[in-house]
Coordinates of C-alpha atoms in Angstrom, one line a residue:
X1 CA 11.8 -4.5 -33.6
X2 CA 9.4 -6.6 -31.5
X3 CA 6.3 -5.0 -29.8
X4 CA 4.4 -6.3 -27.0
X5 CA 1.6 -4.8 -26.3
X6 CA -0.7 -5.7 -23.1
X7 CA -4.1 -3.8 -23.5
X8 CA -5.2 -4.9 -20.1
X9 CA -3.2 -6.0 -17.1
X10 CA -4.8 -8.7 -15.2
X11 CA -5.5 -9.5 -11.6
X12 CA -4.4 -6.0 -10.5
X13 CA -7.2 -3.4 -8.9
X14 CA -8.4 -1.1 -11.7
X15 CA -7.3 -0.9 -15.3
X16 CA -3.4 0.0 -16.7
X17 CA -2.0 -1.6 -20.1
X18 CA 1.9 -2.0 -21.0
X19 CA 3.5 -1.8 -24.4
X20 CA 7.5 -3.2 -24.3
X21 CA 9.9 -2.2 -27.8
X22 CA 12.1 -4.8 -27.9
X23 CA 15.5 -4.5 -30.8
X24 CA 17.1 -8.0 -30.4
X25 CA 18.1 -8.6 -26.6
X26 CA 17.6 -4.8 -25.8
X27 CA 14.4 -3.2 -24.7
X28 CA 14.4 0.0 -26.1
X29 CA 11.3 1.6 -24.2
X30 CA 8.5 0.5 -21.5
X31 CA 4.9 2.4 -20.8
X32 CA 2.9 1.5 -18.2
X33 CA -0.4 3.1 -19.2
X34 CA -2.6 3.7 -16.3
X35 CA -5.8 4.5 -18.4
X36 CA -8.4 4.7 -15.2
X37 CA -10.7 7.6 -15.6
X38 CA -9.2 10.9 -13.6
X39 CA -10.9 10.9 -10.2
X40 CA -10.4 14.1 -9.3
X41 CA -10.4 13.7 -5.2
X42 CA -7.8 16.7 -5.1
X43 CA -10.1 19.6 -6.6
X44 CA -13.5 17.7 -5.0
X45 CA -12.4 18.7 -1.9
X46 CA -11.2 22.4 -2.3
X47 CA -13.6 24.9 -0.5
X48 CA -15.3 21.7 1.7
X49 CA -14.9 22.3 5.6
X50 CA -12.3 20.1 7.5
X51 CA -14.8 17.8 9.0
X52 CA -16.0 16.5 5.5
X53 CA -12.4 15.5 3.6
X54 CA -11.6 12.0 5.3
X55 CA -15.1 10.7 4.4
X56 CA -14.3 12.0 1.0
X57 CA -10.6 10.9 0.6
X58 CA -11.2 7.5 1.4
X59 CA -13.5 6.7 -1.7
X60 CA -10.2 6.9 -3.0
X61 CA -9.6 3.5 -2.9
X62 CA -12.0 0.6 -1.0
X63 CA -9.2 -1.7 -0.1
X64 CA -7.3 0.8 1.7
X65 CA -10.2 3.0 2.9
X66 CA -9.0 2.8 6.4
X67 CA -5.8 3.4 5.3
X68 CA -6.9 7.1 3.4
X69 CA -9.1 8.0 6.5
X70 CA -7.2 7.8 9.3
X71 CA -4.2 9.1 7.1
X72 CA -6.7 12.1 6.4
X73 CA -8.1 12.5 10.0
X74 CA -4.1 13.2 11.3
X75 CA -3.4 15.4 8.5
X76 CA -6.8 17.5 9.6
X77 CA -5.6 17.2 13.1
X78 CA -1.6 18.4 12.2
X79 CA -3.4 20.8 10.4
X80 CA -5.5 22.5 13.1
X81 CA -3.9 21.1 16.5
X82 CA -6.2 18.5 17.2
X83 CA -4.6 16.9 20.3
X84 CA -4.7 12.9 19.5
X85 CA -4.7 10.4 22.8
X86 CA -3.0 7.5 23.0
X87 CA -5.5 5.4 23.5
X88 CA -6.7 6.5 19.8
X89 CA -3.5 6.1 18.1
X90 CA -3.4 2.6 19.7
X91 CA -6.6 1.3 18.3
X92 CA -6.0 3.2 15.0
X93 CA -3.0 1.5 14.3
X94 CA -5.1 -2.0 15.0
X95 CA -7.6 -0.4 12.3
X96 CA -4.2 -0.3 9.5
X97 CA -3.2 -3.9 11.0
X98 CA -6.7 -5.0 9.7
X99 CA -6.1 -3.3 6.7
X100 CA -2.7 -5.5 6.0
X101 CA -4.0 -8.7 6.8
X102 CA -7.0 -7.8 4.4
X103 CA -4.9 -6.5 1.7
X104 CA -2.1 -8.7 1.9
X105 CA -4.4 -11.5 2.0
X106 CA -6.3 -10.9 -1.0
X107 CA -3.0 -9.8 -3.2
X108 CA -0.9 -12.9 -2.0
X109 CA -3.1 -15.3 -2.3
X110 CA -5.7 -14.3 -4.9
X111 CA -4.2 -12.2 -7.4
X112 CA -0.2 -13.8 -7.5
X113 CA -0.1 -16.8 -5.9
X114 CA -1.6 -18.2 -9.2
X115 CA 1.3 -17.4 -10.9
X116 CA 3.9 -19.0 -8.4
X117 CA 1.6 -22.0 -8.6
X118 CA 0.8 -21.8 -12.7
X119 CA -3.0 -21.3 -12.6
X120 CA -5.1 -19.1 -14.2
X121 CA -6.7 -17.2 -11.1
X122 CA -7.7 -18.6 -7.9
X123 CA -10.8 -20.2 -8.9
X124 CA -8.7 -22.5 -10.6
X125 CA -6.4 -23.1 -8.0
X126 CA -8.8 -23.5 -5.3
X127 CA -9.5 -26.8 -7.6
X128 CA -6.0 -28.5 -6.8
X129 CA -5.6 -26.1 -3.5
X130 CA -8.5 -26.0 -1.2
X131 CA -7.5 -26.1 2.0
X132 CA -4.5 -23.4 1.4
X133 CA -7.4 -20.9 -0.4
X134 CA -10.1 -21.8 2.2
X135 CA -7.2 -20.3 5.3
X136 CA -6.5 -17.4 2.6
X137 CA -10.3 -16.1 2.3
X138 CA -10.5 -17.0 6.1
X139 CA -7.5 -14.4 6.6
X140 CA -9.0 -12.2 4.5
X141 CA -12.1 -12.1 6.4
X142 CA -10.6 -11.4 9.5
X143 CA -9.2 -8.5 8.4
X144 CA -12.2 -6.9 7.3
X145 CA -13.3 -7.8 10.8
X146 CA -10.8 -5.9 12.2
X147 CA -11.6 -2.8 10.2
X148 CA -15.3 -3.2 11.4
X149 CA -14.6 -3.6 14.9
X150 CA -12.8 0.1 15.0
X151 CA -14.1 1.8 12.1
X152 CA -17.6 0.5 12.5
X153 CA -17.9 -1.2 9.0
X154 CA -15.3 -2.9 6.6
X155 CA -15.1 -0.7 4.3
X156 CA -15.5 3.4 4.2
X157 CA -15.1 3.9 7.9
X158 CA -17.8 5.9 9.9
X159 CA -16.2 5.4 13.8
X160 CA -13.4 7.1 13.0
X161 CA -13.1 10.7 14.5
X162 CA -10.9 13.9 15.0
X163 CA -8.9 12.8 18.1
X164 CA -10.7 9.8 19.0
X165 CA -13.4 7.3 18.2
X166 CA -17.1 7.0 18.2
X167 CA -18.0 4.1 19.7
X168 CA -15.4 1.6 21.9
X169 CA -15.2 -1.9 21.1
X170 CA -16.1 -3.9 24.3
X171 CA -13.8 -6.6 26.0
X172 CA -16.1 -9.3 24.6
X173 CA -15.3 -8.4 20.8
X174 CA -11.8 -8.0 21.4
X175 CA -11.8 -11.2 22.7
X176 CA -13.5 -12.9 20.1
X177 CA -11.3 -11.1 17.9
X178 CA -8.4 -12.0 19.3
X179 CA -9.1 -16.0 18.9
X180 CA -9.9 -15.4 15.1
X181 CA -6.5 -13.7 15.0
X182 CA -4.5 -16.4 16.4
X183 CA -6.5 -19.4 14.4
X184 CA -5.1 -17.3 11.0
X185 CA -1.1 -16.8 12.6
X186 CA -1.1 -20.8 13.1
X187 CA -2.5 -21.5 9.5
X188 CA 0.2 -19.2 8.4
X189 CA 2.9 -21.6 9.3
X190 CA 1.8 -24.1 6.4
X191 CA 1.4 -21.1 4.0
X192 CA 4.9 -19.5 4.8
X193 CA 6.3 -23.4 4.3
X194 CA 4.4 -23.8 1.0
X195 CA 5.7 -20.8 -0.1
X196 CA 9.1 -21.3 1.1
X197 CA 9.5 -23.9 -1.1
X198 CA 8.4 -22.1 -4.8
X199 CA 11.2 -20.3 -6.7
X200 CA 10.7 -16.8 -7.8
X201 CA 12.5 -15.8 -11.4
X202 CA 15.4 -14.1 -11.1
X203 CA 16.8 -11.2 -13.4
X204 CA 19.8 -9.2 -14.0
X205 CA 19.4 -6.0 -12.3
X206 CA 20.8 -3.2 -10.3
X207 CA 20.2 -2.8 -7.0
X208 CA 16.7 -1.0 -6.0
X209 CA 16.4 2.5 -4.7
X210 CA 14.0 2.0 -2.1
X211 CA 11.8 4.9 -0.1
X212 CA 9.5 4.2 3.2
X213 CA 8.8 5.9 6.4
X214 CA 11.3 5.5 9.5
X215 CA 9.0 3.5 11.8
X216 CA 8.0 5.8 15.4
X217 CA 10.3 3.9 17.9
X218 CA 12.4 1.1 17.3
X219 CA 10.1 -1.4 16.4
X220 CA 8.4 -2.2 13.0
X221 CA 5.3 -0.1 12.3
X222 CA 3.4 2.4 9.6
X223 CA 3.5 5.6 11.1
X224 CA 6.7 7.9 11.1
X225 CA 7.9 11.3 10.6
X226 CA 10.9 10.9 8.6
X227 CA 11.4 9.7 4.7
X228 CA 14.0 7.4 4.4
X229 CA 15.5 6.1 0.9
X230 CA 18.3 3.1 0.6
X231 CA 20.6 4.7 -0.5
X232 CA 21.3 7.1 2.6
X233 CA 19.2 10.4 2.1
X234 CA 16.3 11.4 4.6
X235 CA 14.0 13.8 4.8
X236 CA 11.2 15.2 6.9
X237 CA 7.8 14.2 5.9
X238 CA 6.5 17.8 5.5
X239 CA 9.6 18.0 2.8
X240 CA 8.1 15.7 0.5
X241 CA 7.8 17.8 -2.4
X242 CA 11.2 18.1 -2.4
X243 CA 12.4 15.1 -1.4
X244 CA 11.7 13.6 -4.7
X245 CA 9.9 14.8 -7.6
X246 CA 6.5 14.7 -9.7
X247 CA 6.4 14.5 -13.6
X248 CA 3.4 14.6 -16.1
X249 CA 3.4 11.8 -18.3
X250 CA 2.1 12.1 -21.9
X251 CA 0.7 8.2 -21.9
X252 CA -0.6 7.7 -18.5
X253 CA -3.5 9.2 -16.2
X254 CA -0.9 8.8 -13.5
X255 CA 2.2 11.3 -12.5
X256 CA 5.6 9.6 -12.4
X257 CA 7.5 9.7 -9.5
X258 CA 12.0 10.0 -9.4
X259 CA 14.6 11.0 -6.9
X260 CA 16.9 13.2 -9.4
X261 CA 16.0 11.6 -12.5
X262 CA 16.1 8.0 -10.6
X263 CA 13.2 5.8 -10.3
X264 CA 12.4 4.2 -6.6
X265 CA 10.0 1.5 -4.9
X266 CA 7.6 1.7 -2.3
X267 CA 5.6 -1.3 -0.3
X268 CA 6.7 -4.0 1.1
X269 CA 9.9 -5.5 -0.1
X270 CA 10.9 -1.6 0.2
X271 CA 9.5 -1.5 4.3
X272 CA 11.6 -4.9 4.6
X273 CA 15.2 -3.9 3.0
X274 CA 14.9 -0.6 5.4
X275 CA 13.5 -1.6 8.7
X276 CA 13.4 -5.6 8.2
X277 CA 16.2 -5.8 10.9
X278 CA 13.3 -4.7 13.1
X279 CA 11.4 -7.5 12.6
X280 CA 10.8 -9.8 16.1
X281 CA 8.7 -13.4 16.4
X282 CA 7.3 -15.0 13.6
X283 CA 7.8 -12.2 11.3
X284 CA 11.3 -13.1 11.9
X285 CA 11.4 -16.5 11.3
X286 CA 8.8 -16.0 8.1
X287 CA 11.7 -13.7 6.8
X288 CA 14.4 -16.0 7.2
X289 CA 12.5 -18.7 5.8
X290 CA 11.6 -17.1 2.6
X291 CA 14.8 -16.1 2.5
X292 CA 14.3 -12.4 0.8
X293 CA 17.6 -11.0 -0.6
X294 CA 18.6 -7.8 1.4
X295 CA 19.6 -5.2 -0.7
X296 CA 17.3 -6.6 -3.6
X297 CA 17.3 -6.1 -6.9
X298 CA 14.3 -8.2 -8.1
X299 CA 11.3 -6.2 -7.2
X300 CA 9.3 -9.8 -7.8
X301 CA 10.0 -10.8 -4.1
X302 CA 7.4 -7.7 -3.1
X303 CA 5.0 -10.8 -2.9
X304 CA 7.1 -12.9 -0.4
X305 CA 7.9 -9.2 1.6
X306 CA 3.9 -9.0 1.9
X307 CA 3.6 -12.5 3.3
X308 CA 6.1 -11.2 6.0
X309 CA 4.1 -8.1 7.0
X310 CA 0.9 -10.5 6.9
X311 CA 2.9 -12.7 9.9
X312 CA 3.5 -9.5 11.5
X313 CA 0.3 -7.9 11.0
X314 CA -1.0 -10.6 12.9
X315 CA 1.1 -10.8 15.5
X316 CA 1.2 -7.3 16.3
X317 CA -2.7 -7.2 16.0
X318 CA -3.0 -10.0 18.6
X319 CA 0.2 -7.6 20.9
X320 CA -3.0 -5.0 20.7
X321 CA -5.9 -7.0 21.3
X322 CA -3.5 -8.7 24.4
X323 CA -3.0 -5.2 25.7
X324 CA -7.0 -3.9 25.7
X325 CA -8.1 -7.0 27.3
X326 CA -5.1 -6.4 30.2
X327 CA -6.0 -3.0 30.2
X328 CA -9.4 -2.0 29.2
X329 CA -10.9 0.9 27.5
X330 CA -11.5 4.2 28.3
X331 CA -14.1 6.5 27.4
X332 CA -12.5 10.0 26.9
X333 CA -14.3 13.1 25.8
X334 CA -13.2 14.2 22.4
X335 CA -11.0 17.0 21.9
X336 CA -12.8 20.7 21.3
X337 CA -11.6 21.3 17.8
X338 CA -10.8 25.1 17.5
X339 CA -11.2 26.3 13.8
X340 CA -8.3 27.8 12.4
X341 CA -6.2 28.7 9.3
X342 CA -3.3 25.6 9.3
X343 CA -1.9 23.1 6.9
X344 CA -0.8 19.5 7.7
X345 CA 1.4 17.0 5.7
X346 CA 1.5 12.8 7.0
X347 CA 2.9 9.8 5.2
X348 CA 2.0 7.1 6.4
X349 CA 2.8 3.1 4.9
X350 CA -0.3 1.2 3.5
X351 CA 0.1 -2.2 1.5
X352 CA 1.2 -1.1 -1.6
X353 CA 3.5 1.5 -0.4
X354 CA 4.0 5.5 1.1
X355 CA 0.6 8.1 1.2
X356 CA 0.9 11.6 1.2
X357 CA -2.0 13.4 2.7
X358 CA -1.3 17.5 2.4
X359 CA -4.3 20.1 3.4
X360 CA -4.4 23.9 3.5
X361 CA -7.4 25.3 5.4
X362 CA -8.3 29.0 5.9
X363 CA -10.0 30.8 9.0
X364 CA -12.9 29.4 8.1
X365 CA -11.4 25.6 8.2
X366 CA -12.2 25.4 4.4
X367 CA -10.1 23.4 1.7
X368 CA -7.5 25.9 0.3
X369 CA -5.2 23.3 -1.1
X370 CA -4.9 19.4 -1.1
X371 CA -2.7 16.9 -2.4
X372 CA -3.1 13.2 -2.2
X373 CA 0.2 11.1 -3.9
X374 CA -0.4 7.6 -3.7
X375 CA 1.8 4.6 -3.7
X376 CA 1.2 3.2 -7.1
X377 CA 1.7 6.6 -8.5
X378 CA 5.1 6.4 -6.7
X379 CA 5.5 3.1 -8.0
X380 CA 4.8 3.8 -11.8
X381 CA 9.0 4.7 -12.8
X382 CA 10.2 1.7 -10.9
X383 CA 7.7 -0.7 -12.5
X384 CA 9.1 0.7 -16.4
X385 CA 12.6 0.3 -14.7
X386 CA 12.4 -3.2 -13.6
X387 CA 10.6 -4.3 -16.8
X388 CA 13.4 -3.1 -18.9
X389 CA 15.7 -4.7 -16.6
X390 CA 13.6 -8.4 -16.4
X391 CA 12.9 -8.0 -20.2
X392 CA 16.6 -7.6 -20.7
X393 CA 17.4 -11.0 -18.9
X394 CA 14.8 -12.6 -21.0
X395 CA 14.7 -11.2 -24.2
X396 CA 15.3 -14.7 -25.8
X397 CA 12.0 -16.2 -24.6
X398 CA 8.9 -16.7 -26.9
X399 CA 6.6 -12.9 -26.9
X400 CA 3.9 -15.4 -25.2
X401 CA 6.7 -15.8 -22.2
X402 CA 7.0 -12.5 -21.8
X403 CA 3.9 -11.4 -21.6
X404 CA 2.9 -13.9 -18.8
X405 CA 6.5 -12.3 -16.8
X406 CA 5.9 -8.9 -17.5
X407 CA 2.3 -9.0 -16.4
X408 CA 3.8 -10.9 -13.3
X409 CA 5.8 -8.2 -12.7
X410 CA 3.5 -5.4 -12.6
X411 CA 0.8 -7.7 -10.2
X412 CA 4.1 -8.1 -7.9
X413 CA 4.0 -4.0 -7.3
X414 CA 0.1 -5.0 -6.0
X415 CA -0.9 -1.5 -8.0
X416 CA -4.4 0.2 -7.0
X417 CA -4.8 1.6 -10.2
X418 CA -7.9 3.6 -9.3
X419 CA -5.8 5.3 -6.3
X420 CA -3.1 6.7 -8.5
X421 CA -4.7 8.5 -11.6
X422 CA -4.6 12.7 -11.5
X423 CA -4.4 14.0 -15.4
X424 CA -7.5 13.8 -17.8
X425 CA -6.8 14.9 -20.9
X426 CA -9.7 17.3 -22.1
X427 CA -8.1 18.2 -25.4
X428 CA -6.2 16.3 -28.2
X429 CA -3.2 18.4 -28.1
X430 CA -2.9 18.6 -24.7
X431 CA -3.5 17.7 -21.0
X432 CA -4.6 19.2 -18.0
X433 CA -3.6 18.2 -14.3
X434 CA -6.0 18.3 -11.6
X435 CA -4.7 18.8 -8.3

């Protein structure tokens, strides 16, 4: 029996290893062991006061900090009735746009791209490549401008607010950011033709199970009420726990994540088999050009489904930006905030897939209960599932060949390790789960 083992997964955020048993053509198991340290966000928070837990939640994760603070500023606000304007849900979702564009960037074209184009990493490929990374880290940086704009900086936002914001942009930033916006959607039309033209390994599969929030409205979009898998069931968001269900595992800091025994997806190739059909403009056209199979059962086309949203995050993002400058601002008080015994469960979509933000409070507006799932801890059943499955297909390449596709694999679920981890083991014989 072969045995691959992968002690450390590279060009992924954080730090995860993957053994494969192989007997002949047949994989006989998969772990994906997600060894970052506990972080223990979950129990940090219990007994702190309402107004503290997005600053705290967000350290969660730096690349999806807006992502974890505005997703813990409307659980607070389910939670206690904190009336949210529309004005403020307008500018917060320009806040997640930024978010995309920053995330997608930076996984696209940084951390798989290399293996589309066979480089080592992007310093490499930036060799042969110039032009194509120079509009990449250009992208990138726009996003994190975004995020700065409305959250005040890039990273850990500090504008952010129950019910509103604390400090408008003016029409003069807006502006300015608008024109950065639509320099990066024209130099995506060269990337979404290079990328057109590179193949993406296929594998014998069955089709995914796929899970995302129904978009508010009819459009596309990262805020909803309702859990919706492929193959037909629904749920309300504040039924999550038993929508699908959480498992220990005994080789991984992260809980495992099935729908009756059945593995599922979350991100972006799950947001596009769903509610792709939503998709308008260049988005569109990126989607037909790519030419994404819908249903799909090769989870390695999550990195074409993220250059998609990256065309739509920018689109939409310049929609936004269109409709302050028409419109203007307002400054609105802020809501009075009434301190009360509540509890408040939102899902929201980031890059890599579905949040979960769930707080308890007492009279007193103090921490009672939290839990945070996360989407590479959704992710972590599906990744072992489509391994077996691409392993299968390829078990008659050389152990160096696999390696290289199972590693690509795994960096096509774009996993934020460090989001996803909640066991620590404290004694050899056994584990302890904190959350």
């Amino acid at each position: 029996m072969a045995r691959i083992h992968i002690d450390h997964i590279s060009r992924v955020e954080g730090h995860g290893a993957l053994t494969v048993e192989l007997d002949g053509n047949t994989v006989r198991d998969v772990k994906l062991n997600l060894f970052e340290g506990m972080r223990g966000f979950e129990r940090v928070v219990l007994g702190r006061p309402f107004t503290e837990i997005p600053a705290i939640i967000c350290r969660i994760c730096a690349i999806c900090s807006a992502g974890h603070a505005i997703t813990a500023h409307m659980a607070v606000e389910k939670a206690l009735g904190i009336p949210v304007p529309a004005q403020t849900e307008l500018l917060r979702e320009l806040a997640f746009l930024g978010m995309f564009i920053e995330s997608h960037s930076l996984h696209v074209f940084a951390l798989a791209l290399p293996d589309y184009l066979g480089y080592a990493g992007i310093a490499d490929m930036a060799q042969d490549h110039k032009e194509v990374v120079t509009k990449a880290l250009q992208i990138k940086k726009t996003g994190n401008a975004v995020q700065e704009l409305i959250g005040g900086r890039a990273i850990h936002h500090v504008n952010t607010t129950f019910g509103g914001f604390g400090k408008l942009p003016s029409q003069s930033e807006v502006r300015e950011l608008r024109a950065q916006l639509a320099n990066c959607l024209t130099d995506m039309d060269g990337i979404v033709e290079l990328l057109a033209g590179l193949s993406t390994p296929d594998y014998a599969g069955e089709e995914i199970l796929f899970m995302a929030i129904r978009p508010a409205g009819d459009g596309y979009g990262f805020f909803g009420d309702t859990i919706v898998f492929s193959d037909g069931r629904e749920a309300p968001v504040d039924q999550y726990k038993t929508a699908f269900q959480e498992t220990e595992s005994q080789y991984s800091n992260a809980k495992r994540s099935t729908v009756d025994g059945l593995p599922f997806m979350v991100g972006a190739l799950a947001r596009i088999n769903l509610f792709g059909d939503r998709l308008t403009g260049k988005a569109a056209e990126a989607l037909a050009k790519l030419q994404i199979p819908v249903p799909s059962k090769n989870a390695l086309y999550n990195n074409l489904a993220q250059v998609v949203e990256l065309v739509y995050a920018l689109e939409r993002a310049i929609e936004i930006c269109d409709q302050i400058l028409a419109e203007g601002l307002k400054a609105e008080p802020l809501p009075e905030v009434i301190v009360r015994s509540g509890q408040g469960t939102v899902a929201t979509e980031l890059p890599r897939g579905t949040l979960y933000h769930s707080f308890s409070f007492d009279d007193n507006g103090l921490v009672t209960a939290a839990d945070v799932i996360t989407p590479t801890a959704l992710n972590q059943a599906s990744v072992e599932q489509e391994i077996t499955n691409l392993g299968t297909s390829y078990a008659g390449q050389t152990e160096d060949e696999l390696q290289f596709l199972f590693e690509r694999l795994v960096r096509a679920y774009d996993p934020c390790i460090s989001c996803s981890v909640h066991i620590v083991q404290v004694k050899a014989e056994g584990r302890h789960t904190i959350d």
